[in-house]
C-alpha angles and dihedrals in degrees: 000000000000120000091240095058094041092050093047091050092049090051092046101042106027109032138307108277095026091105090052091051088051089054090046092246094133099165093053090045091054091048087061099033099054099051090044092053092047092049091048092049091051093049095046092046091053092048093050093048091050091047091050092051092049092046090051091051091050093047092049091050095242090120125034118239089250125133092227094052093046091048090052091053092049092048091050090057123190110224135067105286092203092069091045090052091048091051090049092050092048089052093049095045093048092049095049094040090050092054095046096043096045090049090049094049092044091050090053090050091047091054091047090050091051091051091054091057 
């Protein structure tokens, strides 16, 4: 398999920046890896906080253990949705940019390898 396809698949299926690490472009990989990790941590932290609040309400009896009531609480949310949207966009941009850039770098290396032969 060509380096370009392998790097793009690693960035798409494993984690943003993984394809760059495969191509030994560590600085570029970190530029994608770090914001992705931070965005994921923010999103997971928000989800866990919201789940804990809902679980506390169910345990105290304030909310019935009914799917409809729980869904309404989840839909109401509790945190600033602007930051959640921003974290989601950062995640999406890093993932797509990682795939495209690792493919581009891998394609350049593939062409250089073909010229050497």
